[in-house]
PDB file of C-alpha atoms in Angstrom:
ATOM      1  CA  UNK A   1      -0.002   0.594   0.000  1.00  0.00           C
ATOM      2  CA  UNK A   2       2.866   2.177   0.782  1.00  0.00           C
ATOM      3  CA  UNK A   3       4.125   1.530  -2.344  1.00  0.00           C
ATOM      4  CA  UNK A   4       1.469   2.272  -4.275  1.00  0.00           C
ATOM      5  CA  UNK A   5       0.914   5.624  -2.437  1.00  0.00           C
ATOM      6  CA  UNK A   6       4.071   6.378  -3.293  1.00  0.00           C
ATOM      7  CA  UNK A   7       3.482   5.709  -7.286  1.00  0.00           C
ATOM      8  CA  UNK A   8       0.389   7.772  -7.089  1.00  0.00           C
ATOM      9  CA  UNK A   9       2.386  10.823  -5.738  1.00  0.00           C
ATOM     10  CA  UNK A  10       5.596  10.626  -7.781  1.00  0.00           C
ATOM     11  CA  UNK A  11       2.775  10.106 -10.769  1.00  0.00           C
ATOM     12  CA  UNK A  12       0.652  13.689  -9.537  1.00  0.00           C
ATOM     13  CA  UNK A  13       4.031  15.782  -9.696  1.00  0.00           C
ATOM     14  CA  UNK A  14       5.229  15.101 -12.927  1.00  0.00           C
ATOM     15  CA  UNK A  15       1.313  15.605 -14.005  1.00  0.00           C
ATOM     16  CA  UNK A  16       2.139  19.254 -12.098  1.00  0.00           C
ATOM     17  CA  UNK A  17       4.524  20.794 -13.597  1.00  0.00           C
ATOM     18  CA  UNK A  18       1.688  22.732 -16.350  1.00  0.00           C
ATOM     19  CA  UNK A  19      -0.501  22.925 -13.412  1.00  0.00           C
ATOM     20  CA  UNK A  20      -0.551  26.974 -11.905  1.00  0.00           C
ATOM     21  CA  UNK A  21      -2.391  29.460  -9.614  1.00  0.00           C
ATOM     22  CA  UNK A  22      -4.279  31.547 -11.262  1.00  0.00           C
ATOM     23  CA  UNK A  23      -4.407  34.945  -8.748  1.00  0.00           C
ATOM     24  CA  UNK A  24      -7.035  37.339  -9.177  1.00  0.00           C
ATOM     25  CA  UNK A  25      -7.663  40.906  -7.662  1.00  0.00           C
ATOM     26  CA  UNK A  26     -11.849  41.350  -7.587  1.00  0.00           C
ATOM     27  CA  UNK A  27     -12.809  44.891  -6.161  1.00  0.00           C
ATOM     28  CA  UNK A  28     -16.340  43.841  -7.402  1.00  0.00           C
ATOM     29  CA  UNK A  29     -16.744  46.058 -10.079  1.00  0.00           C
ATOM     30  CA  UNK A  30     -14.945  45.139 -13.264  1.00  0.00           C
ATOM     31  CA  UNK A  31     -14.552  48.489 -15.228  1.00  0.00           C
ATOM     32  CA  UNK A  32     -17.949  50.191 -13.142  1.00  0.00           C
ATOM     33  CA  UNK A  33     -19.993  46.725 -13.257  1.00  0.00           C
ATOM     34  CA  UNK A  34     -20.852  45.061 -10.675  1.00  0.00           C
ATOM     35  CA  UNK A  35     -20.093  41.796 -11.095  1.00  0.00           C
ATOM     36  CA  UNK A  36     -22.811  39.469  -9.488  1.00  0.00           C
ATOM     37  CA  UNK A  37     -25.024  40.238  -6.050  1.00  0.00           C
ATOM     38  CA  UNK A  38     -22.548  38.361  -3.198  1.00  0.00           C
ATOM     39  CA  UNK A  39     -24.404  34.982  -2.140  1.00  0.00           C
ATOM     40  CA  UNK A  40     -24.205  34.076   1.419  1.00  0.00           C
ATOM     41  CA  UNK A  41     -23.160  30.625   1.619  1.00  0.00           C
ATOM     42  CA  UNK A  42     -25.794  29.920   4.851  1.00  0.00           C
ATOM     43  CA  UNK A  43     -28.437  30.470   1.801  1.00  0.00           C
ATOM     44  CA  UNK A  44     -30.826  27.672  -0.114  1.00  0.00           C
ATOM     45  CA  UNK A  45     -29.185  30.410  -2.860  1.00  0.00           C
ATOM     46  CA  UNK A  46     -25.529  30.305  -1.435  1.00  0.00           C
ATOM     47  CA  UNK A  47     -26.014  25.546  -1.057  1.00  0.00           C
ATOM     48  CA  UNK A  48     -27.211  25.624  -4.581  1.00  0.00           C
ATOM     49  CA  UNK A  49     -24.755  27.337  -5.643  1.00  0.00           C
ATOM     50  CA  UNK A  50     -22.131  25.073  -3.649  1.00  0.00           C
ATOM     51  CA  UNK A  51     -23.263  22.230  -4.288  1.00  0.00           C
ATOM     52  CA  UNK A  52     -23.497  22.203  -8.139  1.00  0.00           C
ATOM     53  CA  UNK A  53     -20.199  24.054  -8.333  1.00  0.00           C
ATOM     54  CA  UNK A  54     -18.139  21.301  -5.911  1.00  0.00           C
ATOM     55  CA  UNK A  55     -15.926  19.811  -8.143  1.00  0.00           C
ATOM     56  CA  UNK A  56     -11.943  17.474  -6.286  1.00  0.00           C
ATOM     57  CA  UNK A  57     -10.246  20.830  -6.707  1.00  0.00           C
ATOM     58  CA  UNK A  58     -12.361  22.537  -4.600  1.00  0.00           C
ATOM     59  CA  UNK A  59     -13.309  19.644  -2.106  1.00  0.00           C
ATOM     60  CA  UNK A  60      -8.984  19.061  -2.329  1.00  0.00           C
ATOM     61  CA  UNK A  61      -8.545  22.491  -1.268  1.00  0.00           C
ATOM     62  CA  UNK A  62     -10.897  22.949   1.397  1.00  0.00           C
ATOM     63  CA  UNK A  63      -9.352  19.679   3.421  1.00  0.00           C
ATOM     64  CA  UNK A  64      -6.619  22.394   4.071  1.00  0.00           C
ATOM     65  CA  UNK A  65      -8.700  25.250   4.853  1.00  0.00           C
ATOM     66  CA  UNK A  66      -6.751  27.213   7.323  1.00  0.00           C
ATOM     67  CA  UNK A  67      -7.567  30.454   9.325  1.00  0.00           C
ATOM     68  CA  UNK A  68      -5.461  33.459   9.268  1.00  0.00           C
ATOM     69  CA  UNK A  69      -3.310  34.119  11.972  1.00  0.00           C
ATOM     70  CA  UNK A  70      -3.681  37.622  11.597  1.00  0.00           C
ATOM     71  CA  UNK A  71      -5.356  40.004   9.709  1.00  0.00           C
ATOM     72  CA  UNK A  72      -2.841  41.166   7.596  1.00  0.00           C
ATOM     73  CA  UNK A  73      -2.266  37.652   6.334  1.00  0.00           C
ATOM     74  CA  UNK A  74      -5.088  36.748   3.586  1.00  0.00           C
ATOM     75  CA  UNK A  75      -2.485  35.636   1.663  1.00  0.00           C
ATOM     76  CA  UNK A  76      -0.240  33.498   3.422  1.00  0.00           C
ATOM     77  CA  UNK A  77      -2.889  31.646   4.693  1.00  0.00           C
ATOM     78  CA  UNK A  78      -4.240  31.141   0.881  1.00  0.00           C
ATOM     79  CA  UNK A  79      -0.669  30.105   0.149  1.00  0.00           C
ATOM     80  CA  UNK A  80      -0.162  27.521   2.874  1.00  0.00           C
ATOM     81  CA  UNK A  81      -3.979  25.944   1.704  1.00  0.00           C
ATOM     82  CA  UNK A  82      -2.386  25.833  -2.287  1.00  0.00           C
ATOM     83  CA  UNK A  83       0.695  24.089  -1.248  1.00  0.00           C
ATOM     84  CA  UNK A  84      -1.047  22.113   0.804  1.00  0.00           C
ATOM     85  CA  UNK A  85      -3.470  20.922  -1.935  1.00  0.00           C
ATOM     86  CA  UNK A  86      -0.889  20.639  -4.267  1.00  0.00           C
ATOM     87  CA  UNK A  87       0.693  18.247  -2.514  1.00  0.00           C
ATOM     88  CA  UNK A  88       4.138  19.916  -3.017  1.00  0.00           C
ATOM     89  CA  UNK A  89       6.876  18.294  -0.794  1.00  0.00           C
ATOM     90  CA  UNK A  90       6.380  20.497   2.750  1.00  0.00           C
ATOM     91  CA  UNK A  91       9.248  21.081   5.729  1.00  0.00           C
ATOM     92  CA  UNK A  92       7.697  19.591   9.143  1.00  0.00           C
ATOM     93  CA  UNK A  93       5.118  21.106  10.274  1.00  0.00           C
ATOM     94  CA  UNK A  94       6.859  22.692  14.195  1.00  0.00           C
ATOM     95  CA  UNK A  95       3.802  22.024  15.688  1.00  0.00           C
ATOM     96  CA  UNK A  96       2.604  18.907  14.398  1.00  0.00           C
ATOM     97  CA  UNK A  97       6.720  16.619  14.527  1.00  0.00           C
ATOM     98  CA  UNK A  98       7.330  14.463  12.569  1.00  0.00           C
ATOM     99  CA  UNK A  99       4.566  15.310  10.077  1.00  0.00           C
ATOM    100  CA  UNK A 100       4.885  17.237   6.832  1.00  0.00           C
ATOM    101  CA  UNK A 101       2.937  19.646   6.320  1.00  0.00           C
ATOM    102  CA  UNK A 102       2.824  23.714   4.781  1.00  0.00           C
ATOM    103  CA  UNK A 103       1.382  26.769   7.107  1.00  0.00           C
ATOM    104  CA  UNK A 104       1.216  30.246   7.410  1.00  0.00           C
ATOM    105  CA  UNK A 105       4.619  29.990   9.319  1.00  0.00           C
ATOM    106  CA  UNK A 106       7.025  27.899   6.936  1.00  0.00           C
ATOM    107  CA  UNK A 107       5.391  29.045   3.895  1.00  0.00           C
ATOM    108  CA  UNK A 108       8.344  31.622   3.963  1.00  0.00           C
ATOM    109  CA  UNK A 109      11.481  30.549   2.219  1.00  0.00           C
ATOM    110  CA  UNK A 110      15.011  32.721   1.525  1.00  0.00           C
ATOM    111  CA  UNK A 111      13.513  33.586  -2.072  1.00  0.00           C
ATOM    112  CA  UNK A 112       9.749  34.433  -1.124  1.00  0.00           C
ATOM    113  CA  UNK A 113      11.031  36.612   1.445  1.00  0.00           C
ATOM    114  CA  UNK A 114      12.926  38.838  -1.574  1.00  0.00           C
ATOM    115  CA  UNK A 115       9.415  39.362  -2.314  1.00  0.00           C
ATOM    116  CA  UNK A 116       7.766  40.208   0.779  1.00  0.00           C
ATOM    117  CA  UNK A 117       8.907  39.071   4.253  1.00  0.00           C
ATOM    118  CA  UNK A 118       6.318  37.432   7.670  1.00  0.00           C
ATOM    119  CA  UNK A 119       7.044  41.562   8.947  1.00  0.00           C
ATOM    120  CA  UNK A 120       5.951  43.535   5.956  1.00  0.00           C
ATOM    121  CA  UNK A 121       3.240  42.006   5.644  1.00  0.00           C
ATOM    122  CA  UNK A 122       1.565  41.019   9.101  1.00  0.00           C
ATOM    123  CA  UNK A 123       1.912  44.738   8.717  1.00  0.00           C
ATOM    124  CA  UNK A 124       0.524  45.761   5.527  1.00  0.00           C
ATOM    125  CA  UNK A 125      -0.937  42.774   3.481  1.00  0.00           C
ATOM    126  CA  UNK A 126       0.242  41.205   0.188  1.00  0.00           C
ATOM    127  CA  UNK A 127      -0.605  43.243  -3.294  1.00  0.00           C
ATOM    128  CA  UNK A 128      -1.791  40.476  -5.451  1.00  0.00           C
ATOM    129  CA  UNK A 129       1.575  40.811  -7.845  1.00  0.00           C
ATOM    130  CA  UNK A 130       3.055  40.152  -5.028  1.00  0.00           C
ATOM    131  CA  UNK A 131       1.461  37.464  -4.113  1.00  0.00           C
ATOM    132  CA  UNK A 132       1.866  35.642  -7.859  1.00  0.00           C
ATOM    133  CA  UNK A 133       6.153  36.451  -7.113  1.00  0.00           C
ATOM    134  CA  UNK A 134       6.071  35.542  -3.399  1.00  0.00           C
ATOM    135  CA  UNK A 135       3.926  31.514  -5.096  1.00  0.00           C
ATOM    136  CA  UNK A 136       5.860  31.915  -7.842  1.00  0.00           C
ATOM    137  CA  UNK A 137       9.415  30.542  -6.218  1.00  0.00           C
ATOM    138  CA  UNK A 138       7.726  27.192  -5.321  1.00  0.00           C
ATOM    139  CA  UNK A 139       8.777  24.247  -7.834  1.00  0.00           C
ATOM    140  CA  UNK A 140       6.376  23.721  -9.894  1.00  0.00           C
ATOM    141  CA  UNK A 141       4.370  26.483  -9.385  1.00  0.00           C
ATOM    142  CA  UNK A 142       3.250  28.365 -11.939  1.00  0.00           C
ATOM    143  CA  UNK A 143       1.466  31.836 -11.474  1.00  0.00           C
ATOM    144  CA  UNK A 144      -0.821  33.960 -13.654  1.00  0.00           C
ATOM    145  CA  UNK A 145      -2.132  37.723 -12.528  1.00  0.00           C
ATOM    146  CA  UNK A 146      -5.122  39.042 -13.061  1.00  0.00           C
ATOM    147  CA  UNK A 147      -6.993  42.199 -12.772  1.00  0.00           C
ATOM    148  CA  UNK A 148     -10.422  42.212 -12.496  1.00  0.00           C
ATOM    149  CA  UNK A 149     -10.367  45.697 -12.877  1.00  0.00           C
ATOM    150  CA  UNK A 150      -8.358  45.519 -16.058  1.00  0.00           C
ATOM    151  CA  UNK A 151     -10.762  43.535 -17.903  1.00  0.00           C
ATOM    152  CA  UNK A 152     -14.771  43.845 -18.972  1.00  0.00           C
ATOM    153  CA  UNK A 153     -16.912  41.342 -16.854  1.00  0.00           C
ATOM    154  CA  UNK A 154     -17.464  38.997 -19.471  1.00  0.00           C
ATOM    155  CA  UNK A 155     -13.795  37.911 -19.596  1.00  0.00           C
ATOM    156  CA  UNK A 156     -12.527  38.120 -16.265  1.00  0.00           C
ATOM    157  CA  UNK A 157     -15.865  35.611 -16.040  1.00  0.00           C
ATOM    158  CA  UNK A 158     -13.912  33.778 -18.667  1.00  0.00           C
ATOM    159  CA  UNK A 159     -11.137  33.810 -17.084  1.00  0.00           C
ATOM    160  CA  UNK A 160     -12.840  32.322 -13.517  1.00  0.00           C
ATOM    161  CA  UNK A 161     -14.848  29.904 -15.109  1.00  0.00           C
ATOM    162  CA  UNK A 162     -11.831  28.205 -17.055  1.00  0.00           C
ATOM    163  CA  UNK A 163      -9.646  27.857 -14.169  1.00  0.00           C
ATOM    164  CA  UNK A 164     -12.291  26.465 -11.938  1.00  0.00           C
ATOM    165  CA  UNK A 165     -12.468  23.753 -14.946  1.00  0.00           C
ATOM    166  CA  UNK A 166      -9.554  23.076 -14.981  1.00  0.00           C
ATOM    167  CA  UNK A 167      -8.556  20.288 -12.534  1.00  0.00           C
ATOM    168  CA  UNK A 168      -5.421  21.284 -10.663  1.00  0.00           C
ATOM    169  CA  UNK A 169      -5.480  24.772 -10.778  1.00  0.00           C
ATOM    170  CA  UNK A 170      -6.667  27.528  -7.942  1.00  0.00           C
ATOM    171  CA  UNK A 171      -8.072  30.014  -8.178  1.00  0.00           C
ATOM    172  CA  UNK A 172      -7.077  33.039  -5.066  1.00  0.00           C
ATOM    173  CA  UNK A 173      -8.753  36.046  -5.338  1.00  0.00           C
ATOM    174  CA  UNK A 174      -7.545  38.924  -3.497  1.00  0.00           C
ATOM    175  CA  UNK A 175     -10.262  41.628  -2.723  1.00  0.00           C
ATOM    176  CA  UNK A 176     -11.040  44.658  -0.722  1.00  0.00           C
ATOM    177  CA  UNK A 177     -13.524  44.011   1.637  1.00  0.00           C
ATOM    178  CA  UNK A 178     -14.801  46.773   2.259  1.00  0.00           C
ATOM    179  CA  UNK A 179     -15.733  47.202  -1.459  1.00  0.00           C
ATOM    180  CA  UNK A 180     -17.862  44.845  -0.457  1.00  0.00           C
ATOM    181  CA  UNK A 181     -20.257  46.323   1.691  1.00  0.00           C
TER     182      UNK A 181
END
């Protein structure tokens, strides 16, 4: 069984070379047009939308859900979740020795600290472009950054649909919460 799991993991790594993380800057409006009214997940409509949209990537991502350890770490928590969902080799999680797992502390490394280090991110968060460069330092991770404000609603929706339909790709959305009311 361990040999089978190792073979499956190796196969998965070989398949990941072209997979990536797509980062989208969303500010509730795309060129002045409201993208969609927000629908709370705990409503009948929200539950239906969720059940209609569940894919293997979504489930793989949610099992690694992490609440951010401070108010400015949204990109860091999301990074750890995505790296775990992609099954990238992780360092030992100091809180759960000897297990390896990406978390909000060990996701920082010498390469991505050149983009933003823990102190900077904890004080001011991380911009979308910086998040793309932060994640791109990891092996087998390709990032593409899209700014919703630089497209129209139709183009933006198509990017989202394409990523969500593509197994092994993950969509991180960076948005200004206050613009959502």
